[in-house]
CSV table of C-alpha atoms in Angstrom, one decimal:
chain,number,residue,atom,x,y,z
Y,25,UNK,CA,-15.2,-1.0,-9.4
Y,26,UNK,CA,-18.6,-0.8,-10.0
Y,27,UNK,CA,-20.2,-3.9,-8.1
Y,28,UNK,CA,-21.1,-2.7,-4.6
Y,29,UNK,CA,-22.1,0.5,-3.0
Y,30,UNK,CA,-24.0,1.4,0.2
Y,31,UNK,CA,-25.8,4.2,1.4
Y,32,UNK,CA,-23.8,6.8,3.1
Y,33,UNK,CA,-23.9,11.1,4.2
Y,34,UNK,CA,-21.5,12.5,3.3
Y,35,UNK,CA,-20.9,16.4,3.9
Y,36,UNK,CA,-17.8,18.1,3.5
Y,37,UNK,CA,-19.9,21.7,4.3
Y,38,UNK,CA,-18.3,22.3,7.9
Y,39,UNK,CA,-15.6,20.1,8.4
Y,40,UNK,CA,-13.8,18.8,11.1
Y,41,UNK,CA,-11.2,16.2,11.7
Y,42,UNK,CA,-12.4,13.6,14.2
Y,43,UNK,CA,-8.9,12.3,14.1
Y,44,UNK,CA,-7.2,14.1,17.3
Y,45,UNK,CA,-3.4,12.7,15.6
Y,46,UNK,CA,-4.0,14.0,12.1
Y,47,UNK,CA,-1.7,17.0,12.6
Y,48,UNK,CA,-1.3,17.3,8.4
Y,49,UNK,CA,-3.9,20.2,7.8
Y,50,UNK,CA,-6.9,17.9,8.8
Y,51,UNK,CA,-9.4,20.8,9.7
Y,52,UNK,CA,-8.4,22.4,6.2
Y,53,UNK,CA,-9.3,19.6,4.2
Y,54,UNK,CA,-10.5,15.8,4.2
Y,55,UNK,CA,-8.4,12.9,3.1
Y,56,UNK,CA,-10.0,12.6,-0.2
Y,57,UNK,CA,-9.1,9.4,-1.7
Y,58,UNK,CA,-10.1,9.1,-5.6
Y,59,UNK,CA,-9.2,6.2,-8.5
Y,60,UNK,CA,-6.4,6.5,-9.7
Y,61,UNK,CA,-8.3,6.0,-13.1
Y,62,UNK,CA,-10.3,9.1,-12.6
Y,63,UNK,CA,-7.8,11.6,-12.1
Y,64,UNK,CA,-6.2,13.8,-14.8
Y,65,UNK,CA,-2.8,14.3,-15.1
Y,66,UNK,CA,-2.4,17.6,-12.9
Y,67,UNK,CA,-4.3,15.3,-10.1
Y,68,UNK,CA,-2.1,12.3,-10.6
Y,69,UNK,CA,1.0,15.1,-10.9
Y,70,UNK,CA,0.3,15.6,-6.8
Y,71,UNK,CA,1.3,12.1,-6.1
Y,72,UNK,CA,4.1,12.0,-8.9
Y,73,UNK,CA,5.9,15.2,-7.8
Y,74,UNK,CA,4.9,14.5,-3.8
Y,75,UNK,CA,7.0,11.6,-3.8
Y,76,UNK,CA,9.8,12.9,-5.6
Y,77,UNK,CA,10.1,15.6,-3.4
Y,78,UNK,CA,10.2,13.7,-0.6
Y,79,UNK,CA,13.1,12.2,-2.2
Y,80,UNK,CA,14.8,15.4,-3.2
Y,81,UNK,CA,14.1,16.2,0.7
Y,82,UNK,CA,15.7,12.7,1.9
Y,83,UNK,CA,19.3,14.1,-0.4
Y,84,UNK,CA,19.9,10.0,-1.3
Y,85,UNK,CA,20.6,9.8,2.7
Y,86,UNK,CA,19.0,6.1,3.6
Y,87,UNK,CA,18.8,7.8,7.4
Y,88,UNK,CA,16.6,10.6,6.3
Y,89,UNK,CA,14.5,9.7,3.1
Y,90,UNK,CA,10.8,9.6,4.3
Y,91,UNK,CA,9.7,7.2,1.7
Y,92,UNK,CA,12.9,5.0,2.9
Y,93,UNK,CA,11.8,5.1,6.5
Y,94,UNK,CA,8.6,3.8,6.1
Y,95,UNK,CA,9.1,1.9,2.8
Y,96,UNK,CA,12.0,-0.3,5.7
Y,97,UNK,CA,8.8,-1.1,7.9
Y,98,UNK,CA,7.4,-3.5,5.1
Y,99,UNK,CA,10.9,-5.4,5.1
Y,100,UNK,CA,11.2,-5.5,8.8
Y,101,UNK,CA,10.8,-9.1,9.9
Y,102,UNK,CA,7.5,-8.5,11.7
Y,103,UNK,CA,5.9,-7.4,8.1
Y,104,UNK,CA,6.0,-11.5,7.5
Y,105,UNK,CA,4.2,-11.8,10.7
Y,106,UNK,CA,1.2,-9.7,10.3
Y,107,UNK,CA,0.3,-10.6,6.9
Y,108,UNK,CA,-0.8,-13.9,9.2
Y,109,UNK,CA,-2.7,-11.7,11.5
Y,110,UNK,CA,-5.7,-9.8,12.5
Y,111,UNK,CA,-3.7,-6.4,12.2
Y,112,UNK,CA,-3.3,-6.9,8.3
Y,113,UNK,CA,-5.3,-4.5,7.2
Y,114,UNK,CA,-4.7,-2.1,10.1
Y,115,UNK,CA,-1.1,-2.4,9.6
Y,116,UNK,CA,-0.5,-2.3,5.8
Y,117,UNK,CA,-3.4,1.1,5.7
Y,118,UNK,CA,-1.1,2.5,8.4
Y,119,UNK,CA,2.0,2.7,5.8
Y,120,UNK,CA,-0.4,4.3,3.4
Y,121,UNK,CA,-1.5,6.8,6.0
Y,122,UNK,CA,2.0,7.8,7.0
Y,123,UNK,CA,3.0,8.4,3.4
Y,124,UNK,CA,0.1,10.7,2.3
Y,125,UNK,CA,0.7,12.3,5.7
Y,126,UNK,CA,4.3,12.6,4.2
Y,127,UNK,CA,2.9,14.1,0.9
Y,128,UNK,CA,0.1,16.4,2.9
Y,129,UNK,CA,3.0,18.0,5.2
Y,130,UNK,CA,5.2,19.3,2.2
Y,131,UNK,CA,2.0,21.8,2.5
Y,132,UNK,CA,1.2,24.7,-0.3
Y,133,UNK,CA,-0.7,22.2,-3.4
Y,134,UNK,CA,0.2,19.4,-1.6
Y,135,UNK,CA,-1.6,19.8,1.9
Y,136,UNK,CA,-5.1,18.7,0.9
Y,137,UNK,CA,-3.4,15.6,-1.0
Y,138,UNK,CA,-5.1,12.3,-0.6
Y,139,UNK,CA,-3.8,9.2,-1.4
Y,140,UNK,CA,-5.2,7.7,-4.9
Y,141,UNK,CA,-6.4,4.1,-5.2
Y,142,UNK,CA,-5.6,1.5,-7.9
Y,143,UNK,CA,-8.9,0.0,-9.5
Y,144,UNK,CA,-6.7,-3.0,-10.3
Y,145,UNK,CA,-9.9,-4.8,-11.5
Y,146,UNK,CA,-9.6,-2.2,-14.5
Y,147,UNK,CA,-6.5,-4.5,-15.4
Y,148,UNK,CA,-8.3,-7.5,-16.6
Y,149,UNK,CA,-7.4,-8.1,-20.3
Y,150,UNK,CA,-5.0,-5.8,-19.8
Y,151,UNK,CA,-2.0,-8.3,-17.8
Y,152,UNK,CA,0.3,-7.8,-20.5
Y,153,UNK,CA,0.5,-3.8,-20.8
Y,154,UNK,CA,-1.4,-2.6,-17.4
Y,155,UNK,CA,-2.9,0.7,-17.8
Y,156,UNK,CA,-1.5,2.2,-15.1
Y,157,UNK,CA,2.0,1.8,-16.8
Y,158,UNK,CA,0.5,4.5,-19.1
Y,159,UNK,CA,-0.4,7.2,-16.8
Y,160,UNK,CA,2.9,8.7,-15.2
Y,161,UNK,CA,4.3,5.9,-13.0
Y,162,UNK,CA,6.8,4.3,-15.3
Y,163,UNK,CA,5.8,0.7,-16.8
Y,164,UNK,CA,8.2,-2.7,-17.0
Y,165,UNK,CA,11.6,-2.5,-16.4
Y,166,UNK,CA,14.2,-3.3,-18.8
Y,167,UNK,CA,14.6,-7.3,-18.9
Y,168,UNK,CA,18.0,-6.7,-20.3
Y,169,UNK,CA,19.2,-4.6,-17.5
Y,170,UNK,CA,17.2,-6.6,-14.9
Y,171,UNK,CA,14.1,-4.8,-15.3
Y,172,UNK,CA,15.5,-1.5,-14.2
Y,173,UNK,CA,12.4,1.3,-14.9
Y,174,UNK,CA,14.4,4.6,-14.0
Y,175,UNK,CA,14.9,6.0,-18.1
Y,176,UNK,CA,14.0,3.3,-19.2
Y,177,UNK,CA,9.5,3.2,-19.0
Y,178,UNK,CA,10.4,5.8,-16.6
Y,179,UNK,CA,12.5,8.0,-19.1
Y,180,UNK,CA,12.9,11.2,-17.2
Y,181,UNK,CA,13.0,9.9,-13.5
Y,182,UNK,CA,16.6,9.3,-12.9
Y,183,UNK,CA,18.0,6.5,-10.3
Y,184,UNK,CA,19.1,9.6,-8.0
Y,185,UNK,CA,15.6,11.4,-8.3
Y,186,UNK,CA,13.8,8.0,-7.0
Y,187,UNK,CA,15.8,5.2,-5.7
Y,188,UNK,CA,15.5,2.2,-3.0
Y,189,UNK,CA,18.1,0.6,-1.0
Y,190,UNK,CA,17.1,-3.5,-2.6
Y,191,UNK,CA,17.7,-5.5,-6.1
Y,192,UNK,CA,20.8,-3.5,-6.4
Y,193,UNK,CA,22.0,-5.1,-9.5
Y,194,UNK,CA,21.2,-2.9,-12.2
Y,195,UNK,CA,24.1,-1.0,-14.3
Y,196,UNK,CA,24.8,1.9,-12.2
Y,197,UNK,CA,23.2,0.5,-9.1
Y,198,UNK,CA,25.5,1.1,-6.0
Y,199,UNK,CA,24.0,0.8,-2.6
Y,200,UNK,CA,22.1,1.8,-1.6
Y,201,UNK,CA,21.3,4.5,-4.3
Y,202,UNK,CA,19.7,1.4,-6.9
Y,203,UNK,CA,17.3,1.8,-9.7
Y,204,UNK,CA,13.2,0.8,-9.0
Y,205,UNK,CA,12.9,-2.3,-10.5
Y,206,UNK,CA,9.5,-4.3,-12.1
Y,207,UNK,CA,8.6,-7.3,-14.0
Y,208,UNK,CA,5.1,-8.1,-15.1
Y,209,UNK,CA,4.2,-12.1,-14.9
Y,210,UNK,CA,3.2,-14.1,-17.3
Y,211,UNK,CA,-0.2,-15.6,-17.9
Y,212,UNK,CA,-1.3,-13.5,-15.1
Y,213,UNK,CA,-5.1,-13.6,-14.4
Y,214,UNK,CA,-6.1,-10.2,-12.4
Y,215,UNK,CA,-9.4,-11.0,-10.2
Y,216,UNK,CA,-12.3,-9.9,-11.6
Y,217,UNK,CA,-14.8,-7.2,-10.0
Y,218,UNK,CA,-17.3,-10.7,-9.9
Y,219,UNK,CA,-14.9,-12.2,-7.4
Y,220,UNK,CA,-14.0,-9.9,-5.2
Y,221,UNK,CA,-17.1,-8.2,-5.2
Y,222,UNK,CA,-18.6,-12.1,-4.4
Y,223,UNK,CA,-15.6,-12.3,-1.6
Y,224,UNK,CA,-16.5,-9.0,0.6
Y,225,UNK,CA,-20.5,-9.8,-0.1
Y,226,UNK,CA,-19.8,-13.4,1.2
Y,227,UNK,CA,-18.1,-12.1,4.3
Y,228,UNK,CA,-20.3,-11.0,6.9
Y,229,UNK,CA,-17.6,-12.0,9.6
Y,230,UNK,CA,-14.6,-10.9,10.4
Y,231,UNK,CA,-12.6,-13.8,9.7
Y,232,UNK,CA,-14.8,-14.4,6.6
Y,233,UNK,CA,-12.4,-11.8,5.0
Y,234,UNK,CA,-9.6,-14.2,4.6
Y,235,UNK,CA,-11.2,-15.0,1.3
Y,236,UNK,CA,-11.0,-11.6,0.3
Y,237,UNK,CA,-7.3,-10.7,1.2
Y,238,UNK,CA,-6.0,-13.5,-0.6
Y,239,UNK,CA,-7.6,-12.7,-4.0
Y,240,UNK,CA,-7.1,-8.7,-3.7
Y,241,UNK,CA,-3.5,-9.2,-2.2
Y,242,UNK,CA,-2.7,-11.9,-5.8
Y,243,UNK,CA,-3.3,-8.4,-7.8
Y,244,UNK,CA,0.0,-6.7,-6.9
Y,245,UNK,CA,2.3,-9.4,-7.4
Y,246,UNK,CA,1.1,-9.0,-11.2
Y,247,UNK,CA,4.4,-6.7,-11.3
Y,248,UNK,CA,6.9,-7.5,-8.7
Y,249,UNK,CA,8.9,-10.2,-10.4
Y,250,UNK,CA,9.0,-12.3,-13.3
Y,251,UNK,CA,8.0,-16.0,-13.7
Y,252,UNK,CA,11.8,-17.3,-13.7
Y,253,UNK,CA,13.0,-20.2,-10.9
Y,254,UNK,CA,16.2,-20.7,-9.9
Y,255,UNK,CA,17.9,-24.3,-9.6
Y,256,UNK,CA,15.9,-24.9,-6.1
Y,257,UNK,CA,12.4,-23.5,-7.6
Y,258,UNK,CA,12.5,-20.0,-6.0
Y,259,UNK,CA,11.9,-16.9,-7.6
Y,260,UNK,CA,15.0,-15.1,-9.5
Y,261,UNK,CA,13.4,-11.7,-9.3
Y,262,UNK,CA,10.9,-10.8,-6.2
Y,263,UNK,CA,11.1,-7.3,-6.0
Y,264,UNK,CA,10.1,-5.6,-2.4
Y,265,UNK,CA,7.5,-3.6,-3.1
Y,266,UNK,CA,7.3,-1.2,-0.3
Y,267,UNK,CA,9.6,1.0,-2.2
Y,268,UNK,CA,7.7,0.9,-5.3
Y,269,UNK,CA,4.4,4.1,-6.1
Y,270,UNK,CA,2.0,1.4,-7.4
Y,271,UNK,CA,1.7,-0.4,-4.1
Y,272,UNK,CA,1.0,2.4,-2.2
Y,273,UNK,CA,-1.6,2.7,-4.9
Y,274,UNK,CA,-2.5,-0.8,-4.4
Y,275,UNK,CA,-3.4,-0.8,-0.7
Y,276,UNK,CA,-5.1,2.8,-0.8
Y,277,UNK,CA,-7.4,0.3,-3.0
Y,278,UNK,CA,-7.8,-2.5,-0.1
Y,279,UNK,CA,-8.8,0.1,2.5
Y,280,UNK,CA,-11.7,1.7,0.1
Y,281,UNK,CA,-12.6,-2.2,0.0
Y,282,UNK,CA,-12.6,-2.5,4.3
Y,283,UNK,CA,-14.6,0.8,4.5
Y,284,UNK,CA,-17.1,-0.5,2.1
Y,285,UNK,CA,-17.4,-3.8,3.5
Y,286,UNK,CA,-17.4,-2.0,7.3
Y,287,UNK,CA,-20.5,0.4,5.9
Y,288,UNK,CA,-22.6,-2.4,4.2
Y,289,UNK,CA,-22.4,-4.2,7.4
Y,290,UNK,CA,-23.2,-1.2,9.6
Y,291,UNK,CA,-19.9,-2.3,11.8
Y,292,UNK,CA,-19.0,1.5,11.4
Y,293,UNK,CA,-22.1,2.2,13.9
Y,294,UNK,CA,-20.8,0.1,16.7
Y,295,UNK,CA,-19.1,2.3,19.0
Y,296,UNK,CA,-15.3,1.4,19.9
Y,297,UNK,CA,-15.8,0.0,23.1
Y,298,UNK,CA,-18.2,-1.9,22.3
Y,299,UNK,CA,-16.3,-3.8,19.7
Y,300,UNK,CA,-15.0,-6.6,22.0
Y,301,UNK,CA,-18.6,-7.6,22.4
Y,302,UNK,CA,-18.9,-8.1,18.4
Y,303,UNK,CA,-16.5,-10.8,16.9
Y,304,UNK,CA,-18.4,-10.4,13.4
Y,305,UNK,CA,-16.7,-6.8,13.0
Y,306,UNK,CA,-13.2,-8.0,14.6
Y,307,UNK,CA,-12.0,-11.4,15.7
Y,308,UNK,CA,-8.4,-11.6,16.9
Y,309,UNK,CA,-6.4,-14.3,14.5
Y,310,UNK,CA,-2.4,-14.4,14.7
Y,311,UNK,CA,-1.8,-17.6,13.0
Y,312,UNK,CA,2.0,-16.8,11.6
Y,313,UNK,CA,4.2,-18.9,10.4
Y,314,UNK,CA,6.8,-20.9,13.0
Y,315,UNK,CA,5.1,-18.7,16.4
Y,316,UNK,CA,8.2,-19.8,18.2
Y,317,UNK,CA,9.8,-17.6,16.1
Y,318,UNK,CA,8.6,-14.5,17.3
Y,319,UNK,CA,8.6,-12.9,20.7
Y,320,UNK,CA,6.0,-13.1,22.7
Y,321,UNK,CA,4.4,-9.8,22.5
Y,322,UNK,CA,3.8,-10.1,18.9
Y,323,UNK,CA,1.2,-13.2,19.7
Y,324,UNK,CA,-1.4,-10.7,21.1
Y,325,UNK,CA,-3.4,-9.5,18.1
Y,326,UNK,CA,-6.4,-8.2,20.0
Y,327,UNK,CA,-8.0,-4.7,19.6
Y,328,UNK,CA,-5.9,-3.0,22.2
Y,329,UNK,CA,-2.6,-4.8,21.3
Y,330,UNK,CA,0.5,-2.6,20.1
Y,331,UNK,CA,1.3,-3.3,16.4
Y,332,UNK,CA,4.9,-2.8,16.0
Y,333,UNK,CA,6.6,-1.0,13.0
Y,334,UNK,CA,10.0,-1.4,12.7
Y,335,UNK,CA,12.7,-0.7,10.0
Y,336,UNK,CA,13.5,3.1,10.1
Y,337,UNK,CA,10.3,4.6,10.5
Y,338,UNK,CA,10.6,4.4,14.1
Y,339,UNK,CA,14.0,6.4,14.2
Y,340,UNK,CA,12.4,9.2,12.2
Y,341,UNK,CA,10.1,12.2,13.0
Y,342,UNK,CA,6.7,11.1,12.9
């Protein structure tokens, strides 16, 4: 993305973790995130061969599988909830966090991973045959086998090697050891780096940022599900995409785009607890769907409100 930058200094010479819970070799090395564009092979090989030993780790166990565990969190029923909330982008960049943590902790090559982004403005012109789906991840599924990737744009990943516990209904699929599956639209328009450069530039509040998460959060549906409706006009293929390397990808993306709009704004130099007294650098919003729905807690989205994670992550060793 080449349509905003802001002054920063930067120094790696000296480094220290100001994180006192990043436990995952922090003082050896920064969580250096790069675009996924830039990276050779070897460098994208980290992420590739990361997750699939996480999987080899998890032995196809559902209770054990690291990816699993926090992949669950994003089909919990609060992930609905916050997408509605202040916490959106705290909450999603949390799940990309834990992962690269994941990745970081296997230790040796891995332990100074960070998590790539996805410059899915790169993709315009490109909806029909992505370029990511040429560099290591796999590309559409199979539309005969209900877009099952796994040796098929993925030829030597195997179900076993890299599974998920949804859409099990793929030949060979048996719960919850099922093929990843992805379907690219049609007539898809990615955004353009014009508007959602225009949408963070344009949003020197908070809740100005609205604008922005509904145009960069459109990008990753390019691929989870085809355009086919059912007899009541609902998708026949929406594909969770928690489980799926790309959206991981994906949101490593929106939080380059929060720490860029938090720099140009200088919202970075406003010490924590101060922030209460500035509602142009965070607002509290919860504005879900049926409130009555949800338990009471949940409808506290301020600063110093717990966001909850639930599916398996919370069961595991974090």
């Amino acid at each position: 993305m080449q349509y905003l930058q802001c002054d920063a200094d930067v120094s790696l010479d000296n480094w220290e973790s100001l994180n006192e819970y990043d436990t995952y070799y922090a003082d050896e090395c920064p969580r250096m995130r790069r675009g996924w564009h830039t990276l050779s092979d070897e460098e994208r090989g980290l992420f590739v061969n990361g997750l699939l030993k996480l999987r080899e780790n998890g032995e196809q166990n559902i209770d054990i599988d690291e990816l699993i565990a926090i992949g669950s969190v994003h089909a919990d029923i609060y992930a609905p909830f916050t997408h509605k909330t202040s916490s959106y982008l705290y909450w999603h960049g949390y799940l990309v966090w834990e992962l690269e943590s994941r990745i970081r902790n296997l230790g040796d090559e891995y332990k100074c991973f960070g998590m790539p982004y996805w410059d899915f403005t790169l993709e315009v012109g490109h909806e029909s045959d992505p370029l990511i789906f040429n560099t290591g991840l796999g590309g559409n599924g199979d539309i005969n086998d209900h877009y099952k990737v796994n040796q098929y744009s993925w030829p030597d990943i195997t179900t076993e090697q890299f599974w998920q516990p949804d859409d099990c209904y793929s030949e060979g699929d048996q719960y919850p050891i099922c093929s990843l599956k992805r379907a690219l639209r049609s007539d898809f328009e990615m955004t353009t780096v014009k508007e959602l450069g225009d949408s963070l530039i344009n949003a020197p509040n908070f809740e100005d940022l609205y604008h922005y998460l509904h145009i960069s959060g459109h990008a990753v549906h390019l691929i989870d599900g085809d355009d086919s409706l059912d007899e009541d006009g609902n998708d026949v293929y929406q594909f969770d995409q928690s489980y799926e390397p790309i959206w991981y990808l994906f949101h490593s993306m929106v939080q380059y785009h929060q720490g860029i709009w938090t720099d140009c704004n200088d919202y970075d130099q406003i010490p924590m607890d101060e922030l209460d007294n500035h509602p142009e650098a965070f607002t509290e919003i919860c504005n879900p769907d049926n409130p009555n729905d949800f338990p009471d807690e949940w409808l506290a989205c301020s600063l110093d409100s717990p966001m909850h994670f639930g599916g398996k992550l919370i069961d595991n060793e974090w």
